[in-house]
Coordinates of C-alpha atoms in Angstrom, one line a residue:
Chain A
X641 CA 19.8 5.4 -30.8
X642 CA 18.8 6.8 -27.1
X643 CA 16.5 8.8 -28.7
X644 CA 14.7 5.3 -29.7
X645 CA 15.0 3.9 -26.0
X646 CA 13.9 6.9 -24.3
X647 CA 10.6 7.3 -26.9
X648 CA 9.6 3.7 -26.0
X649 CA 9.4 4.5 -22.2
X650 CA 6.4 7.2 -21.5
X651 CA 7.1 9.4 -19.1
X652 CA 3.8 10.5 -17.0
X653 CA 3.9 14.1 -16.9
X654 CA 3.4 15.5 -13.1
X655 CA 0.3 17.3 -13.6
X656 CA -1.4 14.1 -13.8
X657 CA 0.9 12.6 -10.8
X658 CA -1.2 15.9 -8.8
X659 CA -4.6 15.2 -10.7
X660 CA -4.5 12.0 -8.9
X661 CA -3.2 12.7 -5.6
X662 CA -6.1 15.3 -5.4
X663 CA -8.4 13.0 -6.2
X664 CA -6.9 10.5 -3.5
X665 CA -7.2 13.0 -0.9
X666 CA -10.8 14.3 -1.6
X667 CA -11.7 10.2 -1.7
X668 CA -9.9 10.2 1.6
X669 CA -12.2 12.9 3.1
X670 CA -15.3 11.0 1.3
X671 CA -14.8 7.8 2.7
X672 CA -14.5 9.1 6.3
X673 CA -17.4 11.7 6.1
X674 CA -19.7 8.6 4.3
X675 CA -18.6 6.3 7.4
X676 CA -20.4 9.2 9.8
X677 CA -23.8 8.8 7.9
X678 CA -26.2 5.5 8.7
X679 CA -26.1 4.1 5.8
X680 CA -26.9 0.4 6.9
X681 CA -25.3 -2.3 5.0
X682 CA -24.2 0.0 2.4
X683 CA -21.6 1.2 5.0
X684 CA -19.2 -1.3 3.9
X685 CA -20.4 -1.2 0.3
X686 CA -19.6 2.2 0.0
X687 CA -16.3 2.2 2.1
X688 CA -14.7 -1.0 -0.5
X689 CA -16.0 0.6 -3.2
X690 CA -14.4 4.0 -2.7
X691 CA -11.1 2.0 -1.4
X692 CA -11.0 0.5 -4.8
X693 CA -11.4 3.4 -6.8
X694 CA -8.4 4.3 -4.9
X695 CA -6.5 1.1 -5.5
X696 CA -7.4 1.6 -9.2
X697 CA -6.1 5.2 -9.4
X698 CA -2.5 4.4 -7.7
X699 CA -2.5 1.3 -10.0
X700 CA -3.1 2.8 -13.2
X701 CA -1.3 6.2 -12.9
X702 CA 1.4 6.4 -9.8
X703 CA 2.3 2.7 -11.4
X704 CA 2.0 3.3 -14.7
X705 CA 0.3 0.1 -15.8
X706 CA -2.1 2.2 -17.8
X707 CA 0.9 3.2 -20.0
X708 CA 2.8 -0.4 -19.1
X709 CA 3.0 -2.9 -22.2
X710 CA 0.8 -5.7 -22.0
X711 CA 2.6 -8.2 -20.1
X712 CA 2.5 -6.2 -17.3
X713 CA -1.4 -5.6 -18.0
X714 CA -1.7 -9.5 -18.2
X715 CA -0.4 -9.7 -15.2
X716 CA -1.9 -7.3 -13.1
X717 CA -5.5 -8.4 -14.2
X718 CA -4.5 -12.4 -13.8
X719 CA -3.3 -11.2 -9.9
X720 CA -6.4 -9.4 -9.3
X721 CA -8.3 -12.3 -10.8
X722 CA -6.2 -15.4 -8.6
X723 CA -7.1 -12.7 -5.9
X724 CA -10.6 -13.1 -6.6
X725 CA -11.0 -16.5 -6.8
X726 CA -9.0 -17.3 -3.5
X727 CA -11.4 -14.7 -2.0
X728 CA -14.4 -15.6 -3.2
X729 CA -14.2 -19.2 -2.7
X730 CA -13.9 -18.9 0.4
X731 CA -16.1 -16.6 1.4
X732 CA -19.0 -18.9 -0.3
X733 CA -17.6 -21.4 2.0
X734 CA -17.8 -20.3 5.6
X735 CA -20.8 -18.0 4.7
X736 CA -22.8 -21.3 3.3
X737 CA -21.9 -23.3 6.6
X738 CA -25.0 -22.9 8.1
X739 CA -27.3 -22.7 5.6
X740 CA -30.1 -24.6 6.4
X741 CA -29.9 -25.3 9.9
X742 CA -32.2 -23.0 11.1
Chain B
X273 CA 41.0 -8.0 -26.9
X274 CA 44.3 -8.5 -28.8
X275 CA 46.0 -5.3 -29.4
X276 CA 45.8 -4.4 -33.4
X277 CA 48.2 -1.2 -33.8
X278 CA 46.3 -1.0 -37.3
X279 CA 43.1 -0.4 -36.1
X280 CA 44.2 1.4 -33.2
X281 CA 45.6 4.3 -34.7
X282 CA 43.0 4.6 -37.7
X283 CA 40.5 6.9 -35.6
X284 CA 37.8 5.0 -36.7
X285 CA 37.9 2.7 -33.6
X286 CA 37.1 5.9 -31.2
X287 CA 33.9 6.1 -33.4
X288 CA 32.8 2.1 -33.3
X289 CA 33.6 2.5 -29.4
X290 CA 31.1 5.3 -28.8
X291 CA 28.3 4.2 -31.2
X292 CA 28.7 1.0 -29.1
X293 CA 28.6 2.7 -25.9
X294 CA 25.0 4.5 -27.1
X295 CA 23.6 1.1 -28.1
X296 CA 25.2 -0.6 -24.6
X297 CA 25.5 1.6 -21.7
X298 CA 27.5 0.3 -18.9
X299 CA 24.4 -0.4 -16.7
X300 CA 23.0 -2.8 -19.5
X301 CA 23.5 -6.2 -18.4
X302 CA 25.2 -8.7 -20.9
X303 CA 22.2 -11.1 -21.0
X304 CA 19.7 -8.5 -22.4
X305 CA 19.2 -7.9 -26.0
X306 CA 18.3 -3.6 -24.9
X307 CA 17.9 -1.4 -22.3
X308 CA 14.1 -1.7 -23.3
X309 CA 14.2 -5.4 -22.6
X310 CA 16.0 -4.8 -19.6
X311 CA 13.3 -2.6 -18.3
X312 CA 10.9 -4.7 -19.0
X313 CA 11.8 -8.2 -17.6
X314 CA 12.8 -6.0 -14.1
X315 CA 9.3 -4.8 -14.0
X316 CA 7.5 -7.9 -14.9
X317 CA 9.7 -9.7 -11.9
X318 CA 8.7 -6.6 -9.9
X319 CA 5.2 -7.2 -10.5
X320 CA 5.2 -10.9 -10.2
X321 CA 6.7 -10.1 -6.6
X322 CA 3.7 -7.8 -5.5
X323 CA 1.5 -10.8 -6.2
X324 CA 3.2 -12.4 -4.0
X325 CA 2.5 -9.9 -2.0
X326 CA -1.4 -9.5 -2.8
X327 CA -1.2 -13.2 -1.7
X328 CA 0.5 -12.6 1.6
X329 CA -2.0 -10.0 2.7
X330 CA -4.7 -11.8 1.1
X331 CA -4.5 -14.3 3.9
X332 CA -4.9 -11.7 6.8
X333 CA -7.6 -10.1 5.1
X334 CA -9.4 -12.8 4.4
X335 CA -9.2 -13.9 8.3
X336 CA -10.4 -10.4 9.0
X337 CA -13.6 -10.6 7.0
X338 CA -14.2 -14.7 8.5
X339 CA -13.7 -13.2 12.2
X340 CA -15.7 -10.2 11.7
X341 CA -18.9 -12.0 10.3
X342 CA -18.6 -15.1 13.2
X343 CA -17.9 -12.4 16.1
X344 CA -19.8 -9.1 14.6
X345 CA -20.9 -7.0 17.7
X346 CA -17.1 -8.0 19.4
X347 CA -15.5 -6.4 16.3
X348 CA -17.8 -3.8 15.5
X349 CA -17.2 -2.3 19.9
X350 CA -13.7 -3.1 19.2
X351 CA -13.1 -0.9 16.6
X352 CA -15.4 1.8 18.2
X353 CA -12.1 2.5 20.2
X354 CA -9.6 3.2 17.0
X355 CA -9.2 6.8 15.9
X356 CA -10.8 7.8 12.8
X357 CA -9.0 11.2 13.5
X358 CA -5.7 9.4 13.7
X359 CA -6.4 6.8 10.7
X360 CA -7.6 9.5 8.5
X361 CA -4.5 11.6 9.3
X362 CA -2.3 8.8 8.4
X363 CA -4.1 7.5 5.3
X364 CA -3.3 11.3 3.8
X365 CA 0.1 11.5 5.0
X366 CA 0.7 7.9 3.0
X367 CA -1.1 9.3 -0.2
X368 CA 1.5 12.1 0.0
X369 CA 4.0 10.1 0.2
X370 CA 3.3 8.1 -2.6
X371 CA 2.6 11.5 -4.8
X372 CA 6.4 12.5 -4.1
X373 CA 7.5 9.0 -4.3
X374 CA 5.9 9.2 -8.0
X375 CA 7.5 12.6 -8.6
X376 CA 10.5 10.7 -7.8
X377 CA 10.4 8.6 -10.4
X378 CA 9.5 11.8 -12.6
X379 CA 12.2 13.3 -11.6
X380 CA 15.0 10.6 -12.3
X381 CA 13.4 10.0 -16.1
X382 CA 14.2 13.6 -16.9
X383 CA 17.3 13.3 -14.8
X384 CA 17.0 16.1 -12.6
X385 CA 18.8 15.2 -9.3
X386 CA 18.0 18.0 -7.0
X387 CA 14.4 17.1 -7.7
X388 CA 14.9 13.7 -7.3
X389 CA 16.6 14.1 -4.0
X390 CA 14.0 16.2 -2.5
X391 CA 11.8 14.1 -3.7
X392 CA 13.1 11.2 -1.8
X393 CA 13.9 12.6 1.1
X394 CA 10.0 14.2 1.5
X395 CA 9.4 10.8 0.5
X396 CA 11.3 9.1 3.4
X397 CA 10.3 11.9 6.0
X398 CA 6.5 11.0 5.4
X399 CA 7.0 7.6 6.1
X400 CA 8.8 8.3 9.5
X401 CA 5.8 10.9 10.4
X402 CA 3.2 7.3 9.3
X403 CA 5.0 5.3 11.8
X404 CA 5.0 7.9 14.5
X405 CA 1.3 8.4 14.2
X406 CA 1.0 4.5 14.3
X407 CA 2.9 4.4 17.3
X408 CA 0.9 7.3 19.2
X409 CA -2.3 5.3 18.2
X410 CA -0.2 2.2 19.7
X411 CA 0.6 3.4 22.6
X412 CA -2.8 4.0 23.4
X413 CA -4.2 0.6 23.0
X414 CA -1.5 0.0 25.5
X415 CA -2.8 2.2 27.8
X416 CA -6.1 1.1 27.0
X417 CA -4.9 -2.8 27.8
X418 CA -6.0 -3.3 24.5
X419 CA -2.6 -5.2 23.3
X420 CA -3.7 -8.8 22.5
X421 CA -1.8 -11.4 25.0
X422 CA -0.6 -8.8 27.2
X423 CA -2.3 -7.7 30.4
X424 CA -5.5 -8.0 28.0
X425 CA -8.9 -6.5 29.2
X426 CA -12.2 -6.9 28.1
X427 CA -13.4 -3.7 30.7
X428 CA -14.0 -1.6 27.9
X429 CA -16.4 -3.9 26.8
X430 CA -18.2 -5.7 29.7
X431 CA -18.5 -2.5 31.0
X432 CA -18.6 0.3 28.2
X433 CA -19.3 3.3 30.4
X434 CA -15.9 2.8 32.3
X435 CA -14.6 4.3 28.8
X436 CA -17.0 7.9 29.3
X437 CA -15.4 9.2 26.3
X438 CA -16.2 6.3 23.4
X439 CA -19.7 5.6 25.7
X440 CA -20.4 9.3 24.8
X441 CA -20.1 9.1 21.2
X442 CA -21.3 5.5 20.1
X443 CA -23.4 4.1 23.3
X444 CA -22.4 0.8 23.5
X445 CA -24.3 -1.8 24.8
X446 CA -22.3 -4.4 27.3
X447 CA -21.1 -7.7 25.8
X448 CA -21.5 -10.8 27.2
X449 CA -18.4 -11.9 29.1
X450 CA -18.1 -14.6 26.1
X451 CA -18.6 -12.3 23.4
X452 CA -16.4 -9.8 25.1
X453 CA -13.5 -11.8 24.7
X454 CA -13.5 -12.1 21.1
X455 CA -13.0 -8.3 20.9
X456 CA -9.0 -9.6 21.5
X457 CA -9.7 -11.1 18.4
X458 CA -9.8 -7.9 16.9
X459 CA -7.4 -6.7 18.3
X460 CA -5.4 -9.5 17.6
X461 CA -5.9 -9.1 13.5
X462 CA -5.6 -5.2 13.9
X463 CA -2.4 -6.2 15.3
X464 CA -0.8 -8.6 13.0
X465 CA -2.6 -6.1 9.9
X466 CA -0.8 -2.8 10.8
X467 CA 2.1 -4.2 12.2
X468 CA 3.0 -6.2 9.2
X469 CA 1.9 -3.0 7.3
X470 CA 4.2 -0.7 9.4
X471 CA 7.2 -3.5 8.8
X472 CA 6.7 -3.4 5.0
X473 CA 6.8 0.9 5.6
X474 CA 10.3 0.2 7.8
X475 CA 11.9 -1.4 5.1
X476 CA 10.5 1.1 2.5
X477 CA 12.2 3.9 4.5
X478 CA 15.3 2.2 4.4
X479 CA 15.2 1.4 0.8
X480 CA 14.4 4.9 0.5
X481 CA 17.5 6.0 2.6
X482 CA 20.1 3.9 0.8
X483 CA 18.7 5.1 -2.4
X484 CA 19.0 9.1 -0.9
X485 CA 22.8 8.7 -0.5
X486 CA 22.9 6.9 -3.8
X487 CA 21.4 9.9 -5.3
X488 CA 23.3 11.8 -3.9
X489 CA 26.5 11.0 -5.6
X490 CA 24.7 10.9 -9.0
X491 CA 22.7 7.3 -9.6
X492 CA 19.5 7.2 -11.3
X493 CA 19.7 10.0 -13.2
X494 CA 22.0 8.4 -16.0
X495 CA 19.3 7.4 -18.0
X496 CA 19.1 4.0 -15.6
X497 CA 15.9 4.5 -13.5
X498 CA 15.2 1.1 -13.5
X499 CA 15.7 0.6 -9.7
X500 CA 13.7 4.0 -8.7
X501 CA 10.8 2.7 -11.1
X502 CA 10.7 -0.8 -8.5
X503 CA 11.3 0.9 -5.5
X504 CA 8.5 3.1 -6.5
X505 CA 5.8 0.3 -7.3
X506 CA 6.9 -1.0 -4.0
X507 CA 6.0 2.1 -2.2
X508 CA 2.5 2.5 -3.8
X509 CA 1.8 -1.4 -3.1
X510 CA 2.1 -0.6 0.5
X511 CA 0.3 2.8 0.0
X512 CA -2.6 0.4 -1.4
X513 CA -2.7 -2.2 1.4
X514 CA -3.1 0.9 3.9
X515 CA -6.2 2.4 1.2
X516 CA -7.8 -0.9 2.4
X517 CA -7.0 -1.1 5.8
X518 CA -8.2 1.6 6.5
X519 CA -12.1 1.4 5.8
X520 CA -11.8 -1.6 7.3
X521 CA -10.5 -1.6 10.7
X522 CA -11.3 2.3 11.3
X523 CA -14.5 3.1 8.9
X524 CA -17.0 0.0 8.3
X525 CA -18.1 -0.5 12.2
X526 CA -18.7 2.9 12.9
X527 CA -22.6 2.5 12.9
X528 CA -22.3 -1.2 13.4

């Protein structure tokens, strides 16, 4: 009987808890060396995207939504999504103001 | 439960009562079918709470990116004067954190309390040395007059050279006096941004304290790691909203 409640809960092991807090920390020292190189507009690019390869690390593994069942899954992704949206909508908003008036 | 001497005494009653104790521990609330079920509907309402959350910070983000596009060269001088030093220091004492906070939760599913302990206690130590390194960097935009609504001043960007050090490494070129004062702007966001970050951190520590002295006399590693598991997904949501901050406030200006 606990046998059958412990098998249905996985248990990450902690050499993949250190895989990915090594990874954090040398995306940690990437991100600030790439801010000290002109890169332009790809500045920013290049900072968000390495911030959300680190977002999507900590998500999947330190809170175990890679191994979670798929409600959880559901809603992570419909978050993310709403998040999105809200985000996006706006931004074509107040970007688009001007447009046209010069 | 009426006493029945018959039953009672047959022997066989000790043996329903501990088969029944395996399928309902005592930490198994009487509205859920199963431990599993249990777990399951706590994290979904843990989850649906971060959303919130995402939501919440969402808003000042979003604010951030408006103000920064309307007042660029007043945001990108403003953030000249952050510490990438500092910031980048911080950002890999948080990413510890949340590897011990993680080990944490390790450690209470295999039910090992001494590991669990240390584990929370490292935990709750790196989030006191966060918020000492935020309030050094603090302290300086204090010094600097750089705190929005009090004693505010736009010197540092009127006049950059009167800051030798910051002139020496970006060369900033002097504001216009209107321009200029958007830089408290800036600061204003940075502000509200950190400092609602650094609240979410103080009541993480505390969390994190209470749960030390409850690990102490023996919860969460009963097989009930339920609460470790939230308090954990709390921790790394915070860990996250600093992962973004900080390209943002400290990183994305730097060559303006």
């Amino acid at each position: 009987m606990t046998e059958a409640h412990e098998h249905q809960r996985h248990i990450v092991s902690p050499k993949v808890y250190l895989a990915v807090f090594l990874s954090l920390l040398c995306l940690t020292a990437l991100t600030t060396a790439a801010s000290f190189v002109e890169l332009y507009v790809f500045n920013v690019v290049v900072a968000l995207a390495i911030a959300v390869i680190k977002a999507a690390l900590v998500v999947l593994f330190f809170m175990h939504v890679r191994y979670s069942n798929r409600l959880t899954k559901l809603t992570v992704a419909s978050g993310i999504f709403m998040f999105c949206v809200l985000v996006g909508m706006t931004l074509t908003d107040y970007f688009t103001r001007a447009w046209g008036q010069w | 439960m009426p006493d029945s001497p018959a039953i009672a005494s047959s022997g066989a009653a000790t043996a329903v009562e501990t088969a029944h104790a395996a399928a309902h521990p005592d930490y198994l609330r009487h509205h859920f079918e199963s431990v599993e079920q249990q777990a399951d509907t706590t994290n979904f309402a843990m989850w649906l709470f971060l959303l919130t959350e995402v939501m919440f910070f969402g808003g000042l983000f979003m604010a951030y990116l408006i103000m920064r596009n309307w007042y660029y060269p007043a945001f990108v001088e403003a953030s000249h004067h952050l510490s990438i030093f500092w910031g980048t220091t911080n950002t890999a004492v948080l990413i510890t954190s949340s590897f011990t906070m993680a080990m944490g939760v390790w450690c209470a599913e295999t039910r090992r309390k001494k590991g669990l302990l240390l584990s929370l206690i490292l935990t709750f130590c790196l989030g006191l040395v966060f918020l000492c390194i935020k309030g050094i960097e603090w302290h300086a935009e204090w010094v600097q007059h750089h705190v929005p609504g009090l004693h505010y001043s736009v010197e540092s960007f009127v006049n950059p050279a009167s800051d030798p050090e910051i002139y020496a490494e970006y060369h900033d070129r002097a504001l216009s006096p209107a321009m200029a004062l958007r830089t408290e702007m800036y600061f204003f966001l940075y502000f509200a941004m950190t400092g609602m970050h650094a609240l979410h951190m103080i009541v993480g520590i505390s969390i994190l304290g209470f749960m030390i002295l409850r690990a102490r006399a023996g919860s969460y590693t009963n097989g009930h790691v339920t609460f470790v598991e939230n308090v954990g997904l709390y921790w790394h949501f915070v860990d996250i909203i600093w992962i973004f901050l900080f390209p943002l406030l400290y990183l994305v200006s730097r060559h303006g």
